[in-house]
Short mmCIF file of C-alpha atoms in Angstrom, two decimals:
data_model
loop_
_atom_site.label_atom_id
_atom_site.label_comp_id
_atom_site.label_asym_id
_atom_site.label_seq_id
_atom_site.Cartn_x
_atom_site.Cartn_y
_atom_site.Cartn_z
CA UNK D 20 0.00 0.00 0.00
CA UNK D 21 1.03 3.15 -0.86
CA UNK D 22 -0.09 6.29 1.48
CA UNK D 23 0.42 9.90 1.10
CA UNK D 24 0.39 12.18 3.92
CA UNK D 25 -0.01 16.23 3.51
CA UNK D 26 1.30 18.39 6.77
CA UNK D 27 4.45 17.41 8.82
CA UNK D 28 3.65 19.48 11.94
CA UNK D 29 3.58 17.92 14.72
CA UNK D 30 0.40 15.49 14.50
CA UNK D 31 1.72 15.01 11.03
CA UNK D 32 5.29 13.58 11.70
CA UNK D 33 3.85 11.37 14.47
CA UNK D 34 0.84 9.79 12.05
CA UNK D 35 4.19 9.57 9.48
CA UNK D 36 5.60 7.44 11.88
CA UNK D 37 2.96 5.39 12.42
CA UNK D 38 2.52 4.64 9.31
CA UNK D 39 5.92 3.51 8.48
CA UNK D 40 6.03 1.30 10.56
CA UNK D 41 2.55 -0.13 9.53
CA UNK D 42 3.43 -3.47 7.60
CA UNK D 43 0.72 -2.92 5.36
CA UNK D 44 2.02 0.37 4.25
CA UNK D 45 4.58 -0.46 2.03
CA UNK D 46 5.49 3.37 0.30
CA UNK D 47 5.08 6.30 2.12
CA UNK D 48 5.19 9.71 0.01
CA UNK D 49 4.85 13.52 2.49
CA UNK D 50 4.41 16.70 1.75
CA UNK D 51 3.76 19.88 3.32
CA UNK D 52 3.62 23.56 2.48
CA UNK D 53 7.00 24.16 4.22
CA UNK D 54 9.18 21.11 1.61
CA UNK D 55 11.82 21.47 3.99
CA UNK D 56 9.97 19.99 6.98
CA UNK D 57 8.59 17.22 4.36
CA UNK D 58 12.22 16.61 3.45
CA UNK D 59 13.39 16.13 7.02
CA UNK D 60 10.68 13.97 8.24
CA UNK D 61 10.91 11.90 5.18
CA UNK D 62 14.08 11.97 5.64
CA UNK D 63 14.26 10.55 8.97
CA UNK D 64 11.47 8.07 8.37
CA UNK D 65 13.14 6.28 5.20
CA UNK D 66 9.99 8.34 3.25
CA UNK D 67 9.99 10.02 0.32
CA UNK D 68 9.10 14.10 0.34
CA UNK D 69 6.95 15.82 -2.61
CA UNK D 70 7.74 19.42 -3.26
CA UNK D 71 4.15 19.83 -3.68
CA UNK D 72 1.09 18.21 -3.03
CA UNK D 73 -0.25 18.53 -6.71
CA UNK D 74 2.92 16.10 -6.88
CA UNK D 75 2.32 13.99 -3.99
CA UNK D 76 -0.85 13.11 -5.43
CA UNK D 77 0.65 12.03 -8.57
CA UNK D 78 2.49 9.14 -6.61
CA UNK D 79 -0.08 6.45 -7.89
CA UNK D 80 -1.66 6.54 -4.11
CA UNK D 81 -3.87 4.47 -2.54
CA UNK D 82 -5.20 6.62 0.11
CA UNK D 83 -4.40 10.00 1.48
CA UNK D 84 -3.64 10.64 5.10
CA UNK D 85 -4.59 14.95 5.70
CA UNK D 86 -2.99 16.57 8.50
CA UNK D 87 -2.25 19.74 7.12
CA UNK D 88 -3.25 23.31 8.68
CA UNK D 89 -7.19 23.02 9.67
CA UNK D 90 -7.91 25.79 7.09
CA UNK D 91 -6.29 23.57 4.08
CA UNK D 92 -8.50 20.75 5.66
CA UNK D 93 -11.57 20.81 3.15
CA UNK D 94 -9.79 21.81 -0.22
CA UNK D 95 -7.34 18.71 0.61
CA UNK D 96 -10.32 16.48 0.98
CA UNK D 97 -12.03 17.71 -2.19
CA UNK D 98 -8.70 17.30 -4.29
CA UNK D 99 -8.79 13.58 -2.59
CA UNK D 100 -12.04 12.53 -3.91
CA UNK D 101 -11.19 14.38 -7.23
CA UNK D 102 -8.49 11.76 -7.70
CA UNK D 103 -10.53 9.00 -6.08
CA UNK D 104 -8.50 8.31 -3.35
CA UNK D 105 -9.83 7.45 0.67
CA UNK D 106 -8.75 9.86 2.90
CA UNK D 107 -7.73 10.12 6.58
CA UNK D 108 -8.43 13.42 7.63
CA UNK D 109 -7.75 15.39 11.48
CA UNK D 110 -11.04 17.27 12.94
CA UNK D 111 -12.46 19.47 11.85
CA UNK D 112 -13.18 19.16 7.80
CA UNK D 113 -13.82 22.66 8.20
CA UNK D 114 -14.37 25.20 10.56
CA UNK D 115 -18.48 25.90 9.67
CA UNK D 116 -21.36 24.31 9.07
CA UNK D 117 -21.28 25.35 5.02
CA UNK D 118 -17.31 24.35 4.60
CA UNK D 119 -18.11 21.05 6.05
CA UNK D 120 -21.02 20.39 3.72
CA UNK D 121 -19.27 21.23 0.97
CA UNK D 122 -16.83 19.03 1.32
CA UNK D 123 -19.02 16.25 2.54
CA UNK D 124 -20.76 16.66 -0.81
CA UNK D 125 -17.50 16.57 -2.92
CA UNK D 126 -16.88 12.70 -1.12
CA UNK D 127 -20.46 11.34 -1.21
CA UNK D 128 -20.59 12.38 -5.27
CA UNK D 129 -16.96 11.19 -5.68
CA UNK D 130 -17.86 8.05 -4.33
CA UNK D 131 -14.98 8.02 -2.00
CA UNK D 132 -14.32 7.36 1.80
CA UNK D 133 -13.65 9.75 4.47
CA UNK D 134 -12.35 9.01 7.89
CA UNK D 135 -12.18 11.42 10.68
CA UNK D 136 -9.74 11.78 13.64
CA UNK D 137 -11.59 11.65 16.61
CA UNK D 138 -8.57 9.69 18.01
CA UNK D 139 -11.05 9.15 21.85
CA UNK D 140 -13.17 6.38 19.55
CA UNK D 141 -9.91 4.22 19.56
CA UNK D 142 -9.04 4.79 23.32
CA UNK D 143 -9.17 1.99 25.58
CA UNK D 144 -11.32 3.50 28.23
CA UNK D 145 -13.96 4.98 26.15
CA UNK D 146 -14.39 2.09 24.49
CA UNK D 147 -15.48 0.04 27.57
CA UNK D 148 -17.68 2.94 28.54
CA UNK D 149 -19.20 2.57 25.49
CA UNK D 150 -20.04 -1.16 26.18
CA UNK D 151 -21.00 -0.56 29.56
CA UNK D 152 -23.77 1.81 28.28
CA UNK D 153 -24.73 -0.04 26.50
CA UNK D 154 -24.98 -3.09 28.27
CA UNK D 155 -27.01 -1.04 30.78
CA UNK D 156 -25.23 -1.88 34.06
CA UNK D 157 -24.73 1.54 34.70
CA UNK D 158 -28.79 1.38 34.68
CA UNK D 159 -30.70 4.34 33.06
CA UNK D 160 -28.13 7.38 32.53
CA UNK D 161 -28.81 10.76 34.09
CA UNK D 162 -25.65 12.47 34.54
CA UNK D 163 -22.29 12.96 32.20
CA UNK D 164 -19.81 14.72 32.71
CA UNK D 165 -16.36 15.52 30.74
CA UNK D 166 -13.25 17.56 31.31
CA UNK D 167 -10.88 18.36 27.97
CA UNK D 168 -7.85 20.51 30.15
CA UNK D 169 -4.26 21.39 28.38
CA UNK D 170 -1.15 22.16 30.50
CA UNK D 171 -0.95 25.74 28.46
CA UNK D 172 -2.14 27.58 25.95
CA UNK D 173 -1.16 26.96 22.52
CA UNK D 174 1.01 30.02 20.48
CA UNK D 175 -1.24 32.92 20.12
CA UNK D 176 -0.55 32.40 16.64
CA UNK D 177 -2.57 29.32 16.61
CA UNK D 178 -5.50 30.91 18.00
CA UNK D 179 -7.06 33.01 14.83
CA UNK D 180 -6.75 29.39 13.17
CA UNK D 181 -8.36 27.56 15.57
CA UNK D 182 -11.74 27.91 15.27
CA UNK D 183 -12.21 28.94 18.96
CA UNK D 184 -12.15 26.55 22.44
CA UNK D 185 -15.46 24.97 21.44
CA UNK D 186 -14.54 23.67 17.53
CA UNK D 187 -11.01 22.99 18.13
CA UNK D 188 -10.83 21.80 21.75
CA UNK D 189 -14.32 20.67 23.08
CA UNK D 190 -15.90 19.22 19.65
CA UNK D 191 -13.74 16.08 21.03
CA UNK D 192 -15.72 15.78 23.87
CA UNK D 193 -19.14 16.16 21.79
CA UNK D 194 -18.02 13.58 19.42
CA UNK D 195 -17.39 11.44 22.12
CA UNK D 196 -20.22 12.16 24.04
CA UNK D 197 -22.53 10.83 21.38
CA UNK D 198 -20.27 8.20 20.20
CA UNK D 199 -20.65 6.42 24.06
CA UNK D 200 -23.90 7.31 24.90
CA UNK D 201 -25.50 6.77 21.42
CA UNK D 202 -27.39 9.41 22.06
CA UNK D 203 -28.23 12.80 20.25
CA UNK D 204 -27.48 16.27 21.71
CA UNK D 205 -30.84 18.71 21.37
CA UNK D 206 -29.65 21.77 23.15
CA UNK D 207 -27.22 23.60 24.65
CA UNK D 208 -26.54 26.27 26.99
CA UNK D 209 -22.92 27.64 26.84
CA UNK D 210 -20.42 29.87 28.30
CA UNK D 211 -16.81 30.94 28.63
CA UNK D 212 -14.40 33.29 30.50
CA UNK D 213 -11.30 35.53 28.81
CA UNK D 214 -9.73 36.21 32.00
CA UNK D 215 -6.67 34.10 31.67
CA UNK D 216 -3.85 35.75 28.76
CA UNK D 217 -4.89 38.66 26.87
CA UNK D 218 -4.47 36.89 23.39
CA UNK D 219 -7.53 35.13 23.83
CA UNK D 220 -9.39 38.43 24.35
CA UNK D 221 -7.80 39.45 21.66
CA UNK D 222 -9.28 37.53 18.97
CA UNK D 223 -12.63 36.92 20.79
CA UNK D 224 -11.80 33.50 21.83
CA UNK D 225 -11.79 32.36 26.03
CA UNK D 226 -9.61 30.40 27.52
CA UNK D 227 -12.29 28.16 29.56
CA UNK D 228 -15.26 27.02 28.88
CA UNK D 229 -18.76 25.19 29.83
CA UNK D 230 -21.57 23.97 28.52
CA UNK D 231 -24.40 22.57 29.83
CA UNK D 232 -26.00 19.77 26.89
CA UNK D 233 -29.15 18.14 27.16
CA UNK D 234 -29.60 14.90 25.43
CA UNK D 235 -32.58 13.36 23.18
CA UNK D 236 -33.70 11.39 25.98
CA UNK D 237 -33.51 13.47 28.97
CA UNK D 238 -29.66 12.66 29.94
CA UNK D 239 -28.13 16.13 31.01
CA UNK D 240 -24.32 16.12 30.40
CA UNK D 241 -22.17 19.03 31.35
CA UNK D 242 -18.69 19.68 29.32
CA UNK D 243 -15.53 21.54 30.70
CA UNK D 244 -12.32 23.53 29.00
CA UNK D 245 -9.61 25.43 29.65
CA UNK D 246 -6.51 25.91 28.12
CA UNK D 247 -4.59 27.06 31.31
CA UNK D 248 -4.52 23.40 33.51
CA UNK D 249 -1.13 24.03 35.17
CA UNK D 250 -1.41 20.86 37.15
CA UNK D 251 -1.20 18.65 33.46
CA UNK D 252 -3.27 17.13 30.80
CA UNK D 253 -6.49 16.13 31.81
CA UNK D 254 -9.22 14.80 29.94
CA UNK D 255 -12.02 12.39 31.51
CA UNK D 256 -15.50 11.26 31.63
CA UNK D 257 -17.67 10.08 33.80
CA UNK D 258 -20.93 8.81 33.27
CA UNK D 259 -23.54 8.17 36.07
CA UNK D 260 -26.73 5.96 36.00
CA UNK D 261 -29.27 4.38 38.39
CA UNK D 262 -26.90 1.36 39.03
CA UNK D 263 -23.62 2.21 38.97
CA UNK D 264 -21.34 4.98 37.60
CA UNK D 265 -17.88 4.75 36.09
CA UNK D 266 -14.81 7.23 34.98
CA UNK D 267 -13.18 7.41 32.16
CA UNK D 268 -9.21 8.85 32.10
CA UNK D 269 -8.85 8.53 36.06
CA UNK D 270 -5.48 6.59 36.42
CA UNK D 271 -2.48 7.18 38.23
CA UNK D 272 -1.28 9.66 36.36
CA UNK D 273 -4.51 11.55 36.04
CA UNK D 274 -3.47 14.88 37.35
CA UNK D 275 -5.34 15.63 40.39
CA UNK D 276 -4.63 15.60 43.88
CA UNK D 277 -7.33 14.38 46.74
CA UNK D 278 -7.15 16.75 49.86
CA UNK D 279 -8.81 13.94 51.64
CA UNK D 280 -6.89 12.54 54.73
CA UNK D 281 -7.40 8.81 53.33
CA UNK D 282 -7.46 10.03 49.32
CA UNK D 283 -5.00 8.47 46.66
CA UNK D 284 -1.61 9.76 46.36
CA UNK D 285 -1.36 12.88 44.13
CA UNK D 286 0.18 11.97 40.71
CA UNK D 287 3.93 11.02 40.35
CA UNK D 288 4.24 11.82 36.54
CA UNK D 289 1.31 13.64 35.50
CA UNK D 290 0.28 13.40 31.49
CA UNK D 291 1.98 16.25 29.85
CA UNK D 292 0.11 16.89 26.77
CA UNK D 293 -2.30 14.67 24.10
CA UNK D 294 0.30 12.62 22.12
CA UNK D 295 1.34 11.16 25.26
CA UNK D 296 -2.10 10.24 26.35
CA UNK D 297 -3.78 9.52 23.61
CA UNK D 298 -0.58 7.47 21.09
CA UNK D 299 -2.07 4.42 21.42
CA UNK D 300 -5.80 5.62 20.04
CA UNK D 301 -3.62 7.33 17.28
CA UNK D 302 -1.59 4.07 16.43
CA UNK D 303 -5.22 2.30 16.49
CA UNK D 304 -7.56 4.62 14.56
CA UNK D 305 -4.39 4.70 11.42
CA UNK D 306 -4.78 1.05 11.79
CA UNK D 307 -8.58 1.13 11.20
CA UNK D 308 -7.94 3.66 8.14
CA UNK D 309 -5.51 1.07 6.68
CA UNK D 310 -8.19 -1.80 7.16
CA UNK D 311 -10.95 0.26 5.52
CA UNK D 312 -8.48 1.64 2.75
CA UNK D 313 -8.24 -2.44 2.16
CA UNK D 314 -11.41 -3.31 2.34
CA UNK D 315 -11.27 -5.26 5.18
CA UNK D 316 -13.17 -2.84 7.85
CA UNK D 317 -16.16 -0.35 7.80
CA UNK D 318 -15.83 3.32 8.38
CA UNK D 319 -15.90 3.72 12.05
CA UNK D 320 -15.43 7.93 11.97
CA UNK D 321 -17.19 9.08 8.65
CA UNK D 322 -17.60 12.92 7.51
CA UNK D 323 -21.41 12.58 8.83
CA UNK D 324 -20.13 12.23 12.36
CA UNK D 325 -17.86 14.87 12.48
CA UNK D 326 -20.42 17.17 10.88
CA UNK D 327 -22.57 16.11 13.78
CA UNK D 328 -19.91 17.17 16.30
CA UNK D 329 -19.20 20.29 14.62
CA UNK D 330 -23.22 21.28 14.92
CA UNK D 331 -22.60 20.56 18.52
CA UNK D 332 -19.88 22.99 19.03
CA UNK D 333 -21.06 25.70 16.46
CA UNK D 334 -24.73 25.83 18.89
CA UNK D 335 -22.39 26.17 21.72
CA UNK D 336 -20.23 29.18 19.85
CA UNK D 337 -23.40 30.79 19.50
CA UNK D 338 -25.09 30.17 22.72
CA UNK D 339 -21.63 31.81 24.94
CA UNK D 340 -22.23 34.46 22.07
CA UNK D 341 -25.84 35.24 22.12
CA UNK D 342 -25.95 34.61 26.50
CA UNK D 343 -29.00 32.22 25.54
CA UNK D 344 -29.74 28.34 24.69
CA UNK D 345 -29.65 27.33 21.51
CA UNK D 346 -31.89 24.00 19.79
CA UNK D 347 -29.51 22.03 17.64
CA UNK D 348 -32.58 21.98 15.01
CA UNK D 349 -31.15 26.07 15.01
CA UNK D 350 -27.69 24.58 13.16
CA UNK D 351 -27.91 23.54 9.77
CA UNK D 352 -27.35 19.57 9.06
CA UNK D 353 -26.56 17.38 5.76
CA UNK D 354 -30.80 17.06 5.64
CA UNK D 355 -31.36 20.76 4.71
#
């Protein structure tokens, strides 16, 4: 199999090196808009490096991995299904509702697949929450809750790109919301705070966030940001029910300290950012696209999902916007 991959940042190099050592990828060709980072990763990956990716996709490919700037995201999947080629693509396809359409459309009339990162699909834990759901031991559900937090803020750079807290950070948590509870978000009521470093003030962005979701069959679920989680990476879930209740992402390097006289022992080497905690779900959702890309596996993120997601977080945007709660049926879906 031969793979080409488009961006060599730092998600990029890491899904490069997945996929090299993949035994079913057999060729791997990468470019990137700066052909001297291509060069070096290739370089130090046994790859190949296209000065372009109008020539990386005349490699005779078999599927296109997209991990590219997010703004490059939907072009790059439209010039994918041009050539007829699956594609692997990071969140988000785009960052609005029309963007995301569009390039939903360009895949569904090219035929073509598209698989989306929401790497927390592939993660151990949220995968048995997922079966515990839904083998109802946890009894009927009433209460979720989630926590996305990040050691620091990214470069203010990053932030006019980034879609805002809600699309870039917290549409993880609404993707895997549904995906455990297979249940539908129908509202939202949102808000966020700019009190932590000016340059989130300064493009209208916050630097924490909540939202407060209800679900189509009465679950309430409330989701947590912030960029500014000095203490270390922390992302859970916890899901509460009738029976039972269970967590998601609380380990022994979860990092949190009890104050309680009798409470676990605070963390000894906290998780330091996302491609620490989550490299296995990486390794394990390239692993899926491989299967699909051979036939041998269905589409277990598809463009539909992430749209759904997206919805999510755009409602939220405009609920912390507009001070007010906001239907989903308010956000334009693939039906209209």
């Amino acid at each position: 199999m031969r793979i080409g991959l488009i961006g060599t940042g730092r998600i990029g190099a890491f899904h490069a090196g997945v996929l090299a050592r993949h035994p079913e990828v057999e060729s791997l060709v990468l470019a990137d808009a700066d052909a001297t980072r291509a060069a070096r990763v290739a370089g130090a990956l046994g790859a190949e490096a296209a000065p372009t990716v109008d020539a990386l996709l005349g490699h005779a490919l078999d599927a296109v991995v997209i991990a590219s700037a997010t703004a490059a995201h939907a072009e790059l999947i439209g010039r994918a299904a041009g050539a007829g080629l699956p594609a692997f693509c990071e969140k988000p396809i785009a960052l609005d509702v029309p963007g995301t359409l569009a390039a939903l459309r360009a895949v569904e009339s090219a035929g073509t697949e598209l698989q989306l990162g929401f790497m927390r699909r592939f993660d151990a834990g949220y995968r048995a929450a997922r079966e515990a759901v839904a083998a109802g031991g946890l009894g009927r559900l009433h209460t979720v809750r989630t926590a996305s937090s990040d050691p620091a803020p990214p470069p203010a750079g990053y932030l006019p790109l980034s879609g805002g807290l809600f699309r870039d950070c917290l549409v993880h948590d609404f993707d895997i919301l549904r995906w455990v509870t297979g249940r539908e978000v129908v509202e939202v009521y949102a808000n966020g705070s700019d009190a932590g470093p000016a340059m989130f003030r300064e493009v209208g962005d916050v630097d924490t966030a909540a939202a407060l979701l209800t679900l189509d069959d009465g679950t309430l679920a409330t989701a947590t940001a912030t960029r500014c989680n000095g203490a270390g990476y922390d992302v859970r879930m916890e899901l509460a029910g009738e029976r039972d209740q269970i967590a998601v992402g609380w380990d022994d390097r979860t990092p949190l300290t009890s104050v309680e006289p009798l409470g676990p022992p605070s963390p000894g080497k906290p998780w330091t950012g996302f491609l620490e905690r989550f490299a296995p779900a990486y390794e394990a959702e390239l692993g899926a696209f491989v299967r699909l890309v051979r036939g041998e596996g269905a589409n277990p993120c598809d463009g539909r999902e992430a749209l759904e997601a997206l919805r999510v977080a755009e409602a939220c945007e405009r609920s912390r916007r507009e001070r007010r709660p906001v239907a989903l049926a308010e956000i334009p879906s693939a039906g209209d």
